[in-house]
Tab-separated table of C-alpha atoms in Angstrom:
chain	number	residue	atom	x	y	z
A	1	UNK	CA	-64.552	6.149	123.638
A	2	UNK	CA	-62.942	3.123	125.184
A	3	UNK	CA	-60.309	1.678	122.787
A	4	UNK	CA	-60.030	-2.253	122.217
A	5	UNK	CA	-56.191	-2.735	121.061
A	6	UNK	CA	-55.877	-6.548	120.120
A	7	UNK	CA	-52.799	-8.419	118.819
A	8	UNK	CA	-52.004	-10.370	117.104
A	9	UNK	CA	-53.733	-8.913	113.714
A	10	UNK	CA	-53.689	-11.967	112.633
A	11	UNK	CA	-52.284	-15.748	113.288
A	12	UNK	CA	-51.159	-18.739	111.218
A	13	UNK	CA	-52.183	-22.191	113.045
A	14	UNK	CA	-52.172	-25.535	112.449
A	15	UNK	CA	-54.525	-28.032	113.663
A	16	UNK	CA	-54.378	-28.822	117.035
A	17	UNK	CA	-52.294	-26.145	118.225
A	18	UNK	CA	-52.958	-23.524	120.883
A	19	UNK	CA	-53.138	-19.956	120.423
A	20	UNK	CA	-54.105	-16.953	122.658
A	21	UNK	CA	-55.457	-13.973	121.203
A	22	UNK	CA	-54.517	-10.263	123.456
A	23	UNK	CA	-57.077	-7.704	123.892
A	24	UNK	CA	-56.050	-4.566	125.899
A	25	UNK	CA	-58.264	-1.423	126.165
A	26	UNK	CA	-57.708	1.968	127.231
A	27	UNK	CA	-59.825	2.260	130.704
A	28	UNK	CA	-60.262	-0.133	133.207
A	29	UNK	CA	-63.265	-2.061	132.328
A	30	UNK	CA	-64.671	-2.762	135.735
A	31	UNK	CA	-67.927	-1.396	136.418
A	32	UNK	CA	-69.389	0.096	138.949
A	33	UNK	CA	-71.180	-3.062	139.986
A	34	UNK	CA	-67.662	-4.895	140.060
A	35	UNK	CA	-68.347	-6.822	137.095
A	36	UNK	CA	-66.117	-6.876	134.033
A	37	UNK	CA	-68.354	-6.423	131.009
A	38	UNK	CA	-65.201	-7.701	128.053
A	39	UNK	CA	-66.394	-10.411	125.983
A	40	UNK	CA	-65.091	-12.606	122.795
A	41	UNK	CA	-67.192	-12.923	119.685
A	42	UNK	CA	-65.956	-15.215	116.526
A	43	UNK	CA	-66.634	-13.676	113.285
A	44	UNK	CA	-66.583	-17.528	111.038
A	45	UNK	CA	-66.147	-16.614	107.093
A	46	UNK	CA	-69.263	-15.361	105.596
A	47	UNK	CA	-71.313	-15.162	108.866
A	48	UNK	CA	-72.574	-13.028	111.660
A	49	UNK	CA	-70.527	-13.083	114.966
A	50	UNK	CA	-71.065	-15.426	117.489
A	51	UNK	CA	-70.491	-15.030	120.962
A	52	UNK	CA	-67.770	-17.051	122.623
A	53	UNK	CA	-67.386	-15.433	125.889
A	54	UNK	CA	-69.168	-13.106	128.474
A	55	UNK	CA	-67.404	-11.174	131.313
A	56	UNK	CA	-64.140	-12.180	130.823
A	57	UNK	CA	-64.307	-16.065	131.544
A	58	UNK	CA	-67.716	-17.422	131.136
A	59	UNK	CA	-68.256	-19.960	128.197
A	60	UNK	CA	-71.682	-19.166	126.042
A	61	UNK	CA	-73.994	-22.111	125.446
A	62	UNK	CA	-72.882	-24.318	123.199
A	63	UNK	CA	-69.145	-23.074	123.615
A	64	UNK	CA	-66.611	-26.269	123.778
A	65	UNK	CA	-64.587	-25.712	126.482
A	66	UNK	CA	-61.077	-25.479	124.310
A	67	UNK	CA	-62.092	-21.950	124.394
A	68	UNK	CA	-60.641	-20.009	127.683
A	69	UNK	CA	-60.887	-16.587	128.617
A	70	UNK	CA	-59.067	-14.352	131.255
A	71	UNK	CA	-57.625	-11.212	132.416
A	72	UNK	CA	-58.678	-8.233	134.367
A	73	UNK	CA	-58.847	-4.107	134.698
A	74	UNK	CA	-56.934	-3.537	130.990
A	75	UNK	CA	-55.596	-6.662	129.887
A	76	UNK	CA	-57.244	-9.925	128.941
A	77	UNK	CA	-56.223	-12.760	126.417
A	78	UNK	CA	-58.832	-15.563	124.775
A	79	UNK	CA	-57.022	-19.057	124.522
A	80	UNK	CA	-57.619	-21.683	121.905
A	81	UNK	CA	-56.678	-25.217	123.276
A	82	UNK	CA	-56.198	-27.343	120.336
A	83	UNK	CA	-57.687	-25.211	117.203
A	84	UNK	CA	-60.136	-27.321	115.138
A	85	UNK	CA	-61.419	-26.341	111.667
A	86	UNK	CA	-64.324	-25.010	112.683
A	87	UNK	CA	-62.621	-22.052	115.133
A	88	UNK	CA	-61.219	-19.995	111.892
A	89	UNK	CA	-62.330	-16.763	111.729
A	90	UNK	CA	-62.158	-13.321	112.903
A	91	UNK	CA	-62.119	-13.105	116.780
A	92	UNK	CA	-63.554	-9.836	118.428
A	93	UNK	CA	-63.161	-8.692	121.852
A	94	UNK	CA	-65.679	-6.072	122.905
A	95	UNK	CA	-66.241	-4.168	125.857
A	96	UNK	CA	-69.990	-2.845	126.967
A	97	UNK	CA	-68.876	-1.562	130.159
A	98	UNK	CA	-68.225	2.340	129.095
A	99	UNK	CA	-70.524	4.202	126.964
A	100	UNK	CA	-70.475	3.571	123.989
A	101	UNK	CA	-69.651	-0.167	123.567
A	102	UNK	CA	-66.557	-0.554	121.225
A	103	UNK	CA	-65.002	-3.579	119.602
A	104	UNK	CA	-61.270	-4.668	119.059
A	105	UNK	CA	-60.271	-4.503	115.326
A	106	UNK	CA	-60.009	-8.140	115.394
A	107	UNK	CA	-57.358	-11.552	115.027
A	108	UNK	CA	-57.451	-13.451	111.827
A	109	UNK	CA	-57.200	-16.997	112.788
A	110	UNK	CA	-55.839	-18.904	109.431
A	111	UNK	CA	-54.681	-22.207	108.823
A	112	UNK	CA	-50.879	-22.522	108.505
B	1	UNK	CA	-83.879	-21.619	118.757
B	2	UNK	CA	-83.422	-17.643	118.867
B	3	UNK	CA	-84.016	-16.469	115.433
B	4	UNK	CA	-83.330	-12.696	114.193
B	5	UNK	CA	-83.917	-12.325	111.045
B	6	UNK	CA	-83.015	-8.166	109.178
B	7	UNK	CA	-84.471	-6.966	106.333
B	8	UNK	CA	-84.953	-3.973	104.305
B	9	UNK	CA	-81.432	-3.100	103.427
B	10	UNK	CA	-80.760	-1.848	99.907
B	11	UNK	CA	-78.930	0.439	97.129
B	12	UNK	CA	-79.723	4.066	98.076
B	13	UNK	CA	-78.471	7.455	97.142
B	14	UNK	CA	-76.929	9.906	99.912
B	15	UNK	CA	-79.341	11.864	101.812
B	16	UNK	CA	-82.678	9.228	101.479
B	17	UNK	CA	-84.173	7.454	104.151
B	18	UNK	CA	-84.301	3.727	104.777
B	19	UNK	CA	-85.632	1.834	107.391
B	20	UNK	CA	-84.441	-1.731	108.977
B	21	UNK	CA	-86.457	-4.817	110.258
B	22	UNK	CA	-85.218	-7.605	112.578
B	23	UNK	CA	-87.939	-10.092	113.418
B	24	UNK	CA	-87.534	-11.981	116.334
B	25	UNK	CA	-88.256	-15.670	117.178
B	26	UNK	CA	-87.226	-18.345	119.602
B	27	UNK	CA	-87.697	-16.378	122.596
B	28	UNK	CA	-90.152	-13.613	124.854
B	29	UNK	CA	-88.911	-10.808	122.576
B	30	UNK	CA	-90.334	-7.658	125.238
B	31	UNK	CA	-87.979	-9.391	128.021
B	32	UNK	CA	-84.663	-8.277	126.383
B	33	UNK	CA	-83.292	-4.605	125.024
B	34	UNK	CA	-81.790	-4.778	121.678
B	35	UNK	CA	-79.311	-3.552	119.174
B	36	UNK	CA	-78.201	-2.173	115.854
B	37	UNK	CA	-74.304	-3.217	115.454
B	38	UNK	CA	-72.651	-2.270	111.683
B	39	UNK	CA	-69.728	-3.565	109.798
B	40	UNK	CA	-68.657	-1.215	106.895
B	41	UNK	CA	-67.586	-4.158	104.045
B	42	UNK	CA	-64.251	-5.496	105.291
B	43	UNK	CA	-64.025	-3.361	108.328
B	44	UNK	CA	-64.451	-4.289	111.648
B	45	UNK	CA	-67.755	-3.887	114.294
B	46	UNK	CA	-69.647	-0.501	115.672
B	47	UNK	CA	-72.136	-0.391	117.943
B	48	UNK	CA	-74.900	1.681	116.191
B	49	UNK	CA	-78.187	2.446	119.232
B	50	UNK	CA	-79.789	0.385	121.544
B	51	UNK	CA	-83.511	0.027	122.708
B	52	UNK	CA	-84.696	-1.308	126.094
B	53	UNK	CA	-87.253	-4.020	126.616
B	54	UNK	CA	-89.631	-1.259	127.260
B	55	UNK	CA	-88.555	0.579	124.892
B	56	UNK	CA	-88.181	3.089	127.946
B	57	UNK	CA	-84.076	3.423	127.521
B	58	UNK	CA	-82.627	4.548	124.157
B	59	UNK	CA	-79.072	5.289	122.959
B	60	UNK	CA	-76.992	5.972	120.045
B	61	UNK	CA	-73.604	6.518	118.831
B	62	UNK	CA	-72.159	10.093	118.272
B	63	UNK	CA	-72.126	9.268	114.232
B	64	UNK	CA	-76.080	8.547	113.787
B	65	UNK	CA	-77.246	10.794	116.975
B	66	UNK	CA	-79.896	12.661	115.340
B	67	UNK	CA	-80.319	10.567	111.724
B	68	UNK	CA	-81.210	7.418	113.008
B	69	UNK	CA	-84.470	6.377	114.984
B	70	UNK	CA	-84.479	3.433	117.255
B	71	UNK	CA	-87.924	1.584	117.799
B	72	UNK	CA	-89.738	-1.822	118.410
B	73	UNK	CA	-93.338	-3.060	118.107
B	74	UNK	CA	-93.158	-5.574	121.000
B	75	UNK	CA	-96.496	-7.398	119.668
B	76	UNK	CA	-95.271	-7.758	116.290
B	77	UNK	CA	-91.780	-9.108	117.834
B	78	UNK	CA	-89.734	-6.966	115.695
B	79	UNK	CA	-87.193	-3.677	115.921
B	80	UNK	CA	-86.454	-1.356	113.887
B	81	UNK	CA	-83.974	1.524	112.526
B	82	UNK	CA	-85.067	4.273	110.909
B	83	UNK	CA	-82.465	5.673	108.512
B	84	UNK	CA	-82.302	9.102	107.445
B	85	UNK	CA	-80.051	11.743	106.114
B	86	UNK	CA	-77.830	8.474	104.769
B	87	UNK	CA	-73.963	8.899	103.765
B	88	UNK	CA	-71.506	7.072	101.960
B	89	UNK	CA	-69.852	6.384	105.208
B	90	UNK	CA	-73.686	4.472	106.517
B	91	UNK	CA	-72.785	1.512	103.545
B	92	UNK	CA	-72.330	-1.251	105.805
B	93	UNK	CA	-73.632	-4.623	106.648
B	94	UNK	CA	-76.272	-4.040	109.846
B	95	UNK	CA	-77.179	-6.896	112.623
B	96	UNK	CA	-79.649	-6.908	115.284
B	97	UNK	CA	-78.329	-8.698	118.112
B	98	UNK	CA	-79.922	-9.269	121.155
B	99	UNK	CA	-78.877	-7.943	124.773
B	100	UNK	CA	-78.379	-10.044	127.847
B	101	UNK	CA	-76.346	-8.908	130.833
B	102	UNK	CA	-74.784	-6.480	129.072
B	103	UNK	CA	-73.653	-8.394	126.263
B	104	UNK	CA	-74.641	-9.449	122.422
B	105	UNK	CA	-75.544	-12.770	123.141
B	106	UNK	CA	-77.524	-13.477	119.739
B	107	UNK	CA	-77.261	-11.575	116.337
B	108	UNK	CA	-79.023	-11.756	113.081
B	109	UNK	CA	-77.329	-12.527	109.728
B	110	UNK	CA	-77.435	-9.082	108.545
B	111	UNK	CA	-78.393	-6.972	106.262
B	112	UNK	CA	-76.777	-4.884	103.576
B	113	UNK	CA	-77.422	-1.140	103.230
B	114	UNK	CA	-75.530	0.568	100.263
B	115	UNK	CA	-75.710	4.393	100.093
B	116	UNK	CA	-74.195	5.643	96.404
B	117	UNK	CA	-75.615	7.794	93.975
């Protein structure tokens, strides 16, 4: 299985700060199609994940656009332009483009 | 607004059966293959099985490969997982969440499944 290495474990922001999340996995994720299939999920306290991002860089509905996402082959990061509240959580990235899909452990995002 | 809603969690002892429901609203539930994803409590995601829209494509992980059953009832808008053969190591919390170019673009809030004797 394809293994999702993200870092920090966790992060201490405050308010208005940016932050970038790594995710790193063990294969190339581009597929045979040429598509990257890694995406960002936020895991807010007490509910189900939500999706952020799809294929590396595109923003889900609803999505502000202080959320950023990039990378390529093995290495992609998830930036937070100016945290807000509401953006604490667990972040996820995930990876459907090897069988079976497989998630990062996840990044804490806490208020400092 | 896409709805998923999971039920039929529950306390049960190792080796029973359970099965899952996720009702779907909000959308044209036969367009779009779905998914079981699992979070043991304070652990992190797996990806459980998946169904196609036709129910035509079906997959699972290695660790419920011949326990659990994958199925939907298209008319009734709703999927299912059948459970059997449960472990301690099945306790988790257990989302549908719906597939669209090949990601999880909606899930459900969950529901719990506890396996203890």
């Amino acid at each position: 299985d394809v293994v999702m290495t993200q870092t920090p474990p966790s992060l201490s922001v405050a308010i208005g700060q940016s932050v970038s999340i790594s995710c790193k996995s063990s294969q190339s994720l581009v597929y045979s199609d040429g598509k990257t299939y890694l995406h960002w999920l936020l895991q807010s306290p007490g509910r189900s994940p939500k999706r952020l991002i799809y294929q590396v860089s595109n923003l889900g509905s609803g999505v502000p656009d202080r959320f950023s996402g990039t990378g390529s082959q093995k290495d992609f990061t998830l930036k937070i332009s100016r945290v807000e509240a509401e953006d604490l959580g667990v972040y996820y990235c995930a990876q459907t483009t090897h069988f079976p899909p497989t998630f990062g452990a996840g990044t804490k995002l806490e208020l400092k | 607004e896409v709805q998923l809603v999971e039920s039929g969690g529950g306390l049960v002892q190792p080796g029973r059966s359970l099965k899952l429901s996720c009702v779907a609203s909000g959308f044209t539930f036969s367009n779009y293959g779905m998914n079981w994803i699992r979070q043991a409590p304070g652990k992190g995601l797996e990806w459980v099985a998946y169904i196609s829209s036709g129910s035509s494509y079906i997959y699972y992980a290695e660790t419920v490969k011949g326990r659990f059953t994958i199925s939907r009832d298209n008319a009734k808008n709703t999927l299912y997982l059948q459970m059997t053969s449960l472990r301690s190591e099945d306790t988790a919390l257990y989302y549908c969440a719906r597939q669209t170019l090949r990601h999880f673009d909606y899930w459900g809030q969950g529901v719990m499944v506890t396996v203890s004797s």
